[in-house]
Amino acid sequence: MPNTTCSTPPIAGITGECLGMVSAGSVPPQYTALVVTSSPIVKNRKSEQQQQQQLRGPYTPRPNNGFQQGPAPGISVPTYPSTVDWETPIQETDFLYRKQISNLRQRKAGATRLSIFDFDNTLFKSPLPNPRIWDSTLIGMLKSTDLGWFHDSRTLDKPYLKYTRNHWIKETVAQVRSEVKKSDSTIIVLLTGRAHSSYRPLILDLVSRNSDLYFDLVVLKETPTRQSPLMSQGEFSDLAAARAATPLTFEYKMGVIEDIISAFPDISDIQMWDDRINHCQKMQTYLDSLRSRTTDRFNEAIVYYVPPQTIFMDMAKERNLVRSMVSAHNDHVHERASACGLAPDDKDYSVGTLQTQSHLAHVDVSLSPKSSSALQKEVRSPFGWMTEANHMMLVNEGEDSEAVLENELGAKDGDKVTIVVDCIGTIPGSTIAVRVSEVKDMQGNVLKPRLGRDEAVAYITVAYNGVEGFRLSRSDKIKRWRPLASGGLVLDGTIGKHYLTAASLVMPKPVINEVSIGRLVCHYWPDLRGKEIGNKISEINQRLADVGIENMEENKDKIENIVKSHAFTTQEQELPL
């Protein structure tokens, strides 16, 4: 957490914490924790007890010299015990990782330690959707399976990923190297929820480029993952079945761990590294439960929280990629609707496509590179956070922002301004900002920011914890501001319009036919259900098109005769010989 006082700049990161119980001296210094009750984490005016309560969330504190037996009270923990008989050969149709574990048993027999590393934003700075391009709704669609950012292999491939050594999170790489030194007794695993079928070659290639990395196992999720919740409006049975068969990443990872400790019965210490705080909490609870189920086996079972880091894509390339993803989604909607025989008079016709549109979000001031650098020197960003320190919002009136800028502030797009910042504010774990006390144009006229609320404070976000889900706008919630150590900074910048791209669901306009083909199909084929009815409707519509009969009330008798004739023909074909 950043320091909440202003006598010195905020600390560079959070250090010395872990989720499980371990003595303070053995905690890797670059990782953060939710439970440890040793020395204070940061030096501020809060008591150590208050700090720990804030850090650990809902979990019960454990003594330094042992584990709490089982999960925290009131938490039900499902289990995923291994069903593999490791003394018999693994079937060819089984998961690849199980075959690799079977082979590894010969080389690592007697291993006592298991070290598991997550990939995305724990070991590697995987790109995320850029909040400076997309609005929050579209970012939500991208991160979920609606558009599938994490299921589209292009996000980790050329030309969208411009690989550099800087993509590796050096603190985690150093930890992997430390584990390699204990490799005789340690099984080192890279375990990610990325889809095996889409990402395995890419991730293996990336890992091979870093000579500091070594893993005994590289495990990806060997299940289908590319479905879209937007498709559920059509209630397609095949997609529903696929979803039911797809385990969550957490479930899959716990199943892999159970397989490994089953194959290596001497393992007594487990360590995991992950960047998602909710996963860390769930995994620690699971490991605690695991220890309670296997009395006297485990000495340590610890989950380390790694402050996540990311590197955004080139903006132009990211825009091209997202346009392609939206287009692919829309094509998928049309293909599935067609395959399921959805017709205009079918109750499931309300399957929508996505339409993107850019809109003026606000007018801001972009800081000059020199001013941005000066601000970052004055206020350091916490380790792993997304650094901003490059703009302030001047007018937040949506599509009317430009008119307000010109008519009320007397300024225009492209004008140069100076900005005075005088205080720092923080929300621990989420954002750091500096308060703007004054904005002037080059003629010395004061420009009062229009932020949509009279009580709103103008600010510049220096950094925010974006990978944990916090947004730039989180700084709106800062209530306490304290003077900067330097007394204040004078910055310069340029006024500009800022556009965001949003996505909206476009529902098709149903064509109301004068004769209900669906009613006729249900009458002549009373045993058909669901998808079968849709397919039969499509067949009838195609026959009508072939003979040139339009769906009009005056053609009702002709249409029914065609349906009746088709029903008689198909039923005759289905009679047993």
XYZ file of C-alpha atoms in Angstrom:
577
model
C 0.000 0.000 0.000
C 1.184 3.523 -0.650
C 1.970 5.794 2.209
C -0.981 8.040 3.055
C 1.136 10.886 4.374
C 2.814 13.426 2.105
C 6.089 14.120 3.848
C 7.775 11.533 1.608
C 6.789 9.966 -1.685
C 4.784 6.684 -1.530
C 6.845 3.531 -1.219
C 7.667 1.644 -4.403
C 5.796 -1.510 -3.474
C 4.398 -3.802 -0.846
C 6.824 -6.320 0.571
C 7.156 -9.219 2.945
C 3.718 -10.799 3.026
C 2.213 -14.190 2.154
C -1.126 -15.928 2.421
C -0.118 -19.005 4.391
C 1.729 -19.199 7.669
C 5.496 -19.015 7.518
C 8.117 -17.290 9.600
C 8.811 -13.708 8.531
C 12.431 -14.421 7.726
C 11.589 -16.957 5.011
C 9.103 -14.892 3.012
C 10.350 -13.872 -0.452
C 10.604 -10.056 -0.183
C 8.885 -9.236 -3.487
C 5.538 -10.857 -2.693
C 2.553 -9.632 -0.738
C 0.389 -11.328 1.832
C -2.995 -11.340 3.403
C -2.365 -13.108 6.671
C 1.150 -12.805 8.114
C 1.202 -11.231 11.573
C 4.878 -10.382 11.910
C 6.365 -6.880 11.606
C 4.297 -4.019 10.104
C 4.000 -4.038 6.325
C 4.158 -0.298 5.780
C 5.019 2.577 8.028
C 1.967 4.716 8.513
C -0.253 5.844 11.354
C -2.425 2.738 11.399
C -1.742 0.139 14.047
C -0.331 -3.207 12.972
C -3.626 -4.850 13.914
C -5.569 -2.461 11.659
C -3.164 -3.098 8.786
C -3.492 -6.857 9.109
C -7.283 -6.672 9.297
C -7.321 -4.627 6.083
C -4.910 -6.974 4.332
C -6.336 -10.330 5.255
C -9.970 -9.635 4.380
C -12.345 -12.380 5.587
C -9.659 -14.814 6.733
C -8.893 -15.748 10.316
C -5.305 -14.894 11.415
C -3.132 -17.947 11.975
C -0.270 -18.223 14.471
C 3.226 -17.875 13.035
C 4.226 -21.355 14.121
C 1.455 -23.385 12.512
C -1.620 -23.736 10.335
C -5.239 -23.367 11.129
C -6.637 -26.865 10.746
C -8.973 -26.865 7.750
C -10.738 -23.895 6.153
C -11.917 -20.804 7.937
C -15.182 -21.369 9.859
C -18.299 -21.320 7.727
C -16.493 -21.877 4.417
C -17.384 -25.068 2.540
C -14.476 -26.353 0.453
C -15.158 -28.777 -2.419
C -12.419 -31.301 -3.141
C -10.990 -32.649 -6.404
C -9.070 -35.779 -5.323
C -7.012 -37.612 -7.918
C -8.582 -40.681 -9.518
C -5.409 -41.794 -11.312
C -3.712 -45.118 -10.590
C -0.094 -44.104 -11.108
C 1.131 -47.709 -11.052
C -0.615 -48.434 -14.359
C 0.142 -46.820 -17.745
C -1.735 -43.589 -18.502
C -4.197 -44.073 -21.342
C -3.395 -42.415 -24.642
C -6.660 -40.466 -24.509
C -5.913 -38.978 -21.068
C -4.617 -35.455 -20.413
C -1.115 -34.683 -21.665
C -0.011 -33.378 -18.268
C -0.856 -36.736 -16.651
C 1.363 -38.515 -19.162
C 4.128 -36.058 -18.356
C 3.663 -36.604 -14.618
C 3.909 -40.357 -15.172
C 7.203 -39.916 -17.027
C 8.475 -37.444 -14.418
C 7.974 -39.968 -11.608
C 11.034 -41.847 -12.794
C 13.283 -38.788 -12.747
C 11.922 -37.018 -9.671
C 11.077 -39.946 -7.417
C 11.335 -38.822 -3.819
C 10.622 -35.118 -4.536
C 9.497 -33.348 -1.367
C 8.613 -29.856 -2.611
C 6.060 -28.589 -5.170
C 6.440 -25.039 -6.542
C 3.703 -23.753 -8.874
C 3.739 -20.501 -10.861
C 0.857 -18.841 -12.695
C 1.680 -17.326 -16.108
C -0.434 -14.246 -16.890
C 0.687 -11.118 -15.006
C 2.454 -13.304 -12.426
C 5.415 -14.408 -14.509
C 4.680 -12.617 -17.794
C 3.238 -9.132 -18.396
C 0.412 -10.300 -20.630
C -1.393 -7.457 -22.422
C -4.829 -6.431 -21.179
C -7.544 -4.311 -22.829
C -6.486 -0.667 -22.644
C -8.905 1.511 -20.616
C -7.717 4.557 -22.575
C -9.339 3.036 -25.696
C -12.396 1.090 -24.545
C -15.225 1.920 -22.184
C -15.800 -0.255 -19.122
C -18.666 -2.258 -20.660
C -16.604 -3.292 -23.673
C -13.627 -4.118 -21.442
C -15.927 -6.406 -19.461
C -16.988 -8.178 -22.661
C -13.368 -8.517 -23.753
C -12.187 -9.996 -20.455
C -15.106 -12.409 -20.216
C -15.955 -15.116 -22.727
C -18.259 -12.708 -24.583
C -15.357 -11.736 -26.834
C -12.699 -13.908 -25.217
C -9.538 -11.809 -24.886
C -7.934 -14.616 -22.860
C -9.147 -17.261 -25.312
C -7.837 -15.564 -28.457
C -4.257 -16.684 -29.116
C -3.498 -13.500 -31.066
C -3.180 -11.591 -27.776
C 0.100 -13.448 -27.168
C 1.326 -13.569 -30.745
C 2.808 -11.312 -33.409
C 2.018 -8.669 -34.527
C -0.094 -7.785 -31.486
C 2.453 -8.849 -28.888
C 5.741 -7.040 -29.425
C 7.905 -9.305 -27.286
C 10.790 -7.892 -25.264
C 12.700 -9.122 -22.229
C 10.795 -6.483 -20.278
C 7.672 -8.642 -20.566
C 9.050 -10.962 -17.888
C 8.341 -10.013 -14.281
C 11.876 -10.087 -12.966
C 10.975 -10.771 -9.339
C 9.047 -13.923 -10.291
C 11.775 -15.026 -12.710
C 14.259 -14.702 -9.854
C 12.011 -16.868 -7.694
C 11.868 -19.544 -10.411
C 15.670 -19.502 -10.559
C 15.773 -19.908 -6.793
C 13.537 -22.958 -7.048
C 15.709 -24.441 -9.803
C 18.632 -24.482 -7.353
C 16.568 -26.891 -5.271
C 15.536 -28.899 -8.328
C 16.726 -32.262 -6.980
C 13.961 -32.191 -4.411
C 11.509 -29.799 -6.076
C 8.966 -30.191 -8.864
C 8.618 -26.820 -10.626
C 5.363 -26.268 -12.516
C 4.014 -23.519 -14.776
C 0.226 -23.836 -14.389
C -2.159 -21.576 -16.298
C -5.852 -21.503 -17.139
C -5.079 -20.648 -20.771
C -6.542 -23.128 -23.259
C -4.125 -25.918 -24.125
C -5.334 -26.171 -27.728
C -4.844 -22.454 -28.453
C -1.864 -21.392 -26.364
C 0.504 -24.257 -25.631
C 2.903 -23.630 -28.582
C 2.912 -19.873 -27.902
C 3.620 -20.176 -24.174
C 6.301 -22.828 -24.708
C 7.940 -20.546 -27.277
C 7.867 -17.554 -24.904
C 9.323 -19.587 -22.034
C 12.066 -20.961 -24.304
C 13.236 -17.394 -25.042
C 14.172 -16.809 -21.399
C 17.218 -18.880 -20.454
C 16.582 -18.155 -16.763
C 13.398 -20.235 -16.755
C 13.046 -23.968 -16.246
C 9.919 -25.999 -15.485
C 9.432 -29.719 -14.967
C 5.850 -29.338 -16.192
C 4.064 -26.710 -18.273
C 0.330 -27.309 -17.815
C -2.493 -25.541 -19.671
C -6.227 -26.215 -19.423
C -7.000 -29.116 -21.734
C -10.684 -28.300 -22.213
C -12.743 -26.182 -24.639
C -13.148 -22.605 -23.418
C -14.463 -20.536 -26.329
C -18.132 -19.886 -25.636
C -20.041 -16.654 -25.425
C -22.685 -15.921 -22.772
C -24.375 -13.691 -25.341
C -25.257 -16.863 -27.204
C -27.266 -18.154 -24.254
C -30.227 -16.096 -25.455
C -30.662 -18.726 -28.137
C -30.394 -21.519 -25.568
C -28.403 -23.653 -27.971
C -28.162 -27.119 -26.441
C -24.693 -27.893 -27.822
C -23.211 -24.739 -26.279
C -24.904 -25.431 -22.952
C -23.420 -28.916 -22.902
C -19.957 -27.548 -23.713
C -20.191 -25.030 -20.870
C -21.254 -27.719 -18.417
C -18.185 -29.767 -19.338
C -15.740 -26.865 -18.910
C -14.232 -26.557 -15.432
C -13.302 -23.207 -13.980
C -9.601 -22.330 -13.906
C -9.515 -22.689 -10.125
C -11.099 -26.144 -10.220
C -8.716 -27.278 -12.931
C -5.639 -26.047 -11.068
C -6.681 -27.775 -7.849
C -7.265 -30.989 -9.792
C -3.736 -30.776 -11.242
C -2.272 -30.259 -7.761
C -4.174 -33.275 -6.436
C -2.798 -35.383 -9.308
C 0.793 -34.264 -8.631
C 0.740 -34.912 -4.882
C -0.915 -38.263 -5.539
C 1.871 -39.220 -7.980
C 4.602 -37.988 -5.599
C 3.645 -39.167 -2.095
C 6.785 -37.666 -0.481
C 5.797 -34.056 -1.255
C 5.398 -32.257 2.069
C 5.739 -28.595 1.022
C 3.615 -26.717 -1.532
C 4.193 -23.146 -2.700
C 2.110 -21.262 -5.249
C 2.491 -17.832 -6.861
C -0.505 -16.006 -8.388
C -1.571 -12.443 -9.233
C -5.334 -12.689 -8.666
C -6.218 -11.930 -5.086
C -9.489 -13.876 -5.185
C -7.682 -16.942 -6.535
C -4.990 -16.598 -3.883
C -7.585 -16.605 -1.129
C -9.460 -19.592 -2.556
C -6.253 -21.536 -3.185
C -4.961 -20.906 0.341
C -8.269 -22.105 1.772
C -8.072 -25.200 -0.427
C -4.504 -25.968 0.652
C -5.492 -25.565 4.299
C -8.337 -27.988 3.701
C -5.963 -30.359 1.905
C -3.655 -30.400 4.900
C -6.545 -31.181 7.244
C -7.496 -34.141 5.008
C -3.937 -35.512 4.982
C -2.895 -35.474 8.615
C 0.831 -34.978 9.291
C 1.813 -34.952 5.608
C 2.416 -31.263 4.875
C 4.854 -28.970 6.657
C 3.992 -25.891 4.552
C 1.282 -25.053 2.050
C 1.598 -21.395 1.088
C 0.102 -19.176 -1.614
C 2.093 -16.046 -2.457
C 0.317 -13.060 -3.934
C 2.343 -11.429 -6.738
C 1.420 -7.794 -7.528
C 0.271 -8.063 -11.159
C 1.950 -6.211 -14.015
C 0.996 -5.672 -17.651
C 2.241 -4.040 -20.851
C -0.421 -2.654 -23.191
C -0.385 -3.304 -26.915
C 0.273 -0.682 -29.536
C -3.041 1.224 -29.656
C -3.554 0.952 -33.421
C -2.894 -2.794 -33.370
C -5.188 -3.273 -30.401
C -8.005 -1.460 -32.198
C -7.552 -3.731 -35.215
C -7.555 -6.820 -33.021
C -10.720 -5.888 -31.152
C -12.516 -5.014 -34.396
C -11.600 -8.476 -35.653
C -12.816 -10.107 -32.421
C -16.159 -8.311 -32.617
C -16.535 -9.301 -36.271
C -15.727 -12.934 -35.448
C -18.264 -12.896 -32.638
C -20.962 -11.560 -34.947
C -20.145 -14.181 -37.581
C -20.384 -16.834 -34.882
C -23.816 -15.578 -33.820
C -25.096 -15.789 -37.408
C -23.570 -19.234 -37.971
C -25.050 -20.691 -34.801
C -28.452 -19.164 -35.456
C -28.434 -20.638 -38.944
C -27.233 -24.040 -37.751
C -29.997 -24.161 -35.162
C -32.624 -23.189 -37.701
C -33.770 -20.072 -35.897
C -36.476 -18.296 -37.827
C -38.235 -14.912 -37.426
C -41.299 -16.465 -35.784
C -39.236 -18.624 -33.428
C -39.189 -17.606 -29.750
C -35.365 -17.853 -29.797
C -34.859 -15.343 -32.588
C -33.616 -12.692 -30.159
C -29.912 -13.469 -30.631
C -28.051 -10.189 -30.984
C -24.803 -9.095 -32.547
C -22.418 -6.433 -31.279
C -21.958 -2.987 -32.746
C -19.061 -0.727 -31.726
C -19.123 3.030 -31.835
C -16.683 5.694 -30.667
C -18.018 8.609 -28.669
C -16.599 11.728 -27.078
C -16.085 10.767 -23.442
C -14.515 13.948 -22.098
C -11.969 16.689 -22.732
C -8.671 16.285 -20.943
C -5.223 17.819 -20.713
C -2.365 15.605 -21.871
C 0.826 16.345 -19.966
C 4.049 16.983 -21.848
C 6.634 14.163 -21.530
C 8.790 16.434 -19.337
C 5.898 17.153 -16.952
C 4.854 13.502 -16.813
C 8.416 12.508 -15.928
C 8.616 15.179 -13.213
C 5.367 13.953 -11.677
C 6.542 10.332 -11.645
C 9.742 11.384 -9.879
C 7.730 13.273 -7.278
C 5.325 10.377 -6.632
C 6.575 6.859 -7.234
C 4.170 4.161 -8.413
C 3.724 1.033 -6.276
C 5.311 -2.126 -7.621
C 3.158 -3.789 -10.283
C 0.638 -0.973 -10.688
C -0.257 0.689 -13.977
C 1.499 4.045 -14.193
C -0.457 6.957 -15.626
C 0.740 10.470 -14.630
C -0.026 11.697 -18.133
C -3.405 13.465 -18.205
C -6.120 15.193 -16.200
C -9.818 15.461 -16.958
C -10.871 19.033 -17.712
C -14.486 18.687 -18.901
C -16.553 15.593 -18.145
C -19.824 16.276 -19.938
C -19.828 13.423 -22.445
C -20.824 14.434 -25.960
C -21.318 18.025 -24.763
C -17.745 18.324 -23.466
C -16.414 20.229 -26.486
C -19.275 22.739 -26.386
C -18.734 23.320 -22.642
C -15.001 23.758 -23.237
C -15.536 26.457 -25.852
C -18.626 28.239 -24.497
C -18.027 28.138 -20.722
C -14.255 27.883 -20.370
C -13.388 29.938 -23.458
C -10.802 27.383 -24.592
C -10.515 25.009 -27.532
C -8.977 21.748 -28.604
C -5.188 22.085 -28.928
C -4.717 24.992 -26.481
C -1.644 24.917 -24.216
C -2.196 25.213 -20.445
C -0.286 25.104 -17.152
C -1.420 22.956 -14.218
C -0.553 23.352 -10.546
C -0.726 20.230 -8.351
C -0.389 20.655 -4.597
C -1.544 17.533 -2.723
C -1.442 13.744 -2.857
C -4.315 11.368 -2.137
C -4.521 7.599 -1.959
C -6.926 4.714 -1.625
C -4.798 1.848 -0.271
C -4.436 -1.018 -2.696
C -6.155 0.711 -5.602
C -5.038 4.219 -6.628
C -2.701 7.200 -6.071
C -3.432 10.689 -7.426
C -2.355 14.308 -7.071
C -4.859 17.121 -6.653
C -5.043 19.893 -9.238
C -5.390 23.299 -7.593
C -5.259 25.504 -10.707
C -5.372 25.379 -14.513
C -4.457 28.434 -16.622
C -4.220 29.094 -20.327
C -1.254 30.886 -21.910
C -2.936 34.281 -21.385
C -3.187 33.671 -17.643
C -6.912 33.003 -17.616
C -8.047 30.470 -14.997
C -9.928 27.494 -16.445
C -12.222 25.908 -13.871
C -12.671 22.172 -14.593
C -16.242 21.043 -15.281
C -16.434 17.525 -13.863
C -20.175 16.961 -13.718
C -20.454 17.483 -9.945
C -19.949 20.677 -7.984
C -18.051 18.862 -5.221
C -15.781 16.952 -7.623
C -12.018 17.465 -7.236
C -9.751 17.777 -10.270
C -6.854 15.345 -10.080
C -4.207 13.457 -12.053
C -4.044 9.726 -11.419
C -0.403 8.762 -10.958
C -0.958 4.997 -10.765
C -3.737 2.488 -10.180
C -4.050 -1.234 -9.570
C -5.710 -2.001 -12.892
C -4.960 -5.709 -13.085
C -6.901 -6.188 -9.859
C -9.915 -4.619 -11.554
C -9.662 -1.029 -10.312
C -10.216 1.767 -12.834
C -8.726 5.171 -13.448
C -11.914 6.729 -12.108
C -11.259 5.140 -8.718
C -9.437 8.348 -7.798
C -12.876 10.037 -7.667
C -13.315 8.309 -4.291
C -10.277 9.909 -2.629
C -11.428 12.005 0.346
C -8.197 12.959 2.121
C -5.517 15.057 0.439
C -2.176 15.998 1.996
C 0.450 18.465 0.777
C 3.160 17.205 -1.536
C 6.604 16.977 0.025
C 7.892 19.533 -2.486
C 5.026 21.906 -1.779
C 3.696 21.613 -5.319
C 4.542 21.215 -8.996
C 3.794 23.336 -12.060
C 3.100 21.131 -15.089
C 2.258 21.911 -18.699
C 0.038 20.174 -21.204
C -2.297 20.382 -24.177
C -6.101 20.304 -24.250
C -7.534 17.471 -26.307
C -10.730 15.498 -26.899
C -10.739 11.932 -25.612
C -12.835 9.301 -27.360
C -13.771 5.866 -26.054
C -15.190 2.960 -28.013
C -18.284 1.253 -26.632
C -20.197 -1.836 -27.713
C -23.940 -2.319 -27.769
C -26.090 -5.357 -28.380
C -28.059 -5.031 -31.604
C -31.217 -7.100 -31.644
C -32.543 -8.147 -35.050
C -35.905 -6.782 -36.089
C -38.152 -9.808 -36.537
C -40.004 -10.075 -39.821
C -43.631 -10.818 -39.068
C -44.845 -13.459 -41.505
C -48.537 -13.529 -42.333
C -48.651 -17.327 -42.142
C -47.028 -19.002 -39.113
C -44.741 -21.701 -40.454
C -43.938 -22.706 -36.881
C -47.598 -23.431 -36.116
C -47.931 -25.571 -39.247
C -44.740 -27.497 -38.443
C -45.947 -28.232 -34.909
C -49.299 -29.387 -36.297
C -47.906 -31.792 -38.914
C -44.858 -32.908 -36.906
C -46.216 -33.036 -33.341
C -43.245 -35.065 -32.035
C -40.587 -32.480 -32.933
C -38.968 -30.462 -30.141
C -36.720 -27.389 -29.853
C -33.934 -27.409 -32.416
C -35.755 -29.975 -34.552
C -38.641 -27.536 -35.011
C -36.220 -24.784 -36.057
C -34.570 -27.073 -38.621
C -37.941 -28.046 -40.088
C -38.984 -24.374 -40.337
C -35.799 -23.705 -42.305
C -36.588 -26.586 -44.676
C -40.105 -25.273 -45.338
C -38.881 -21.713 -45.914
C -36.327 -23.020 -48.413
C -39.021 -24.980 -50.274
C -41.208 -21.872 -50.466
C -38.275 -19.881 -51.850
C -37.511 -22.619 -54.408
C -41.038 -22.494 -55.849
C -41.363 -18.728 -55.525
C -44.232 -18.590 -53.024
C -44.191 -15.578 -50.698
C -45.408 -15.849 -47.119
C -48.666 -13.926 -47.557
C -52.178 -14.552 -46.282
C -53.465 -15.007 -49.836
C -51.019 -17.914 -50.279
C -52.074 -19.639 -47.063
C -53.605 -22.711 -48.771
C -50.576 -23.174 -51.068
C -48.202 -22.916 -48.113
C -50.164 -25.473 -46.079
C -50.273 -27.870 -49.043
C -46.479 -27.679 -49.362
C -46.080 -28.320 -45.616
C -48.581 -31.192 -45.768
C -46.875 -32.705 -48.808
C -43.443 -32.432 -47.187
C -44.773 -33.990 -43.976
C -46.306 -36.931 -45.859
C -43.068 -37.507 -47.820
C -40.775 -37.436 -44.780
C -43.076 -39.574 -42.644
C -43.305 -42.139 -45.443
C -39.509 -42.238 -45.651
C -39.281 -42.849 -41.908
C -41.625 -45.891 -41.959
C -39.804 -49.187 -41.145
C -39.333 -51.620 -44.019
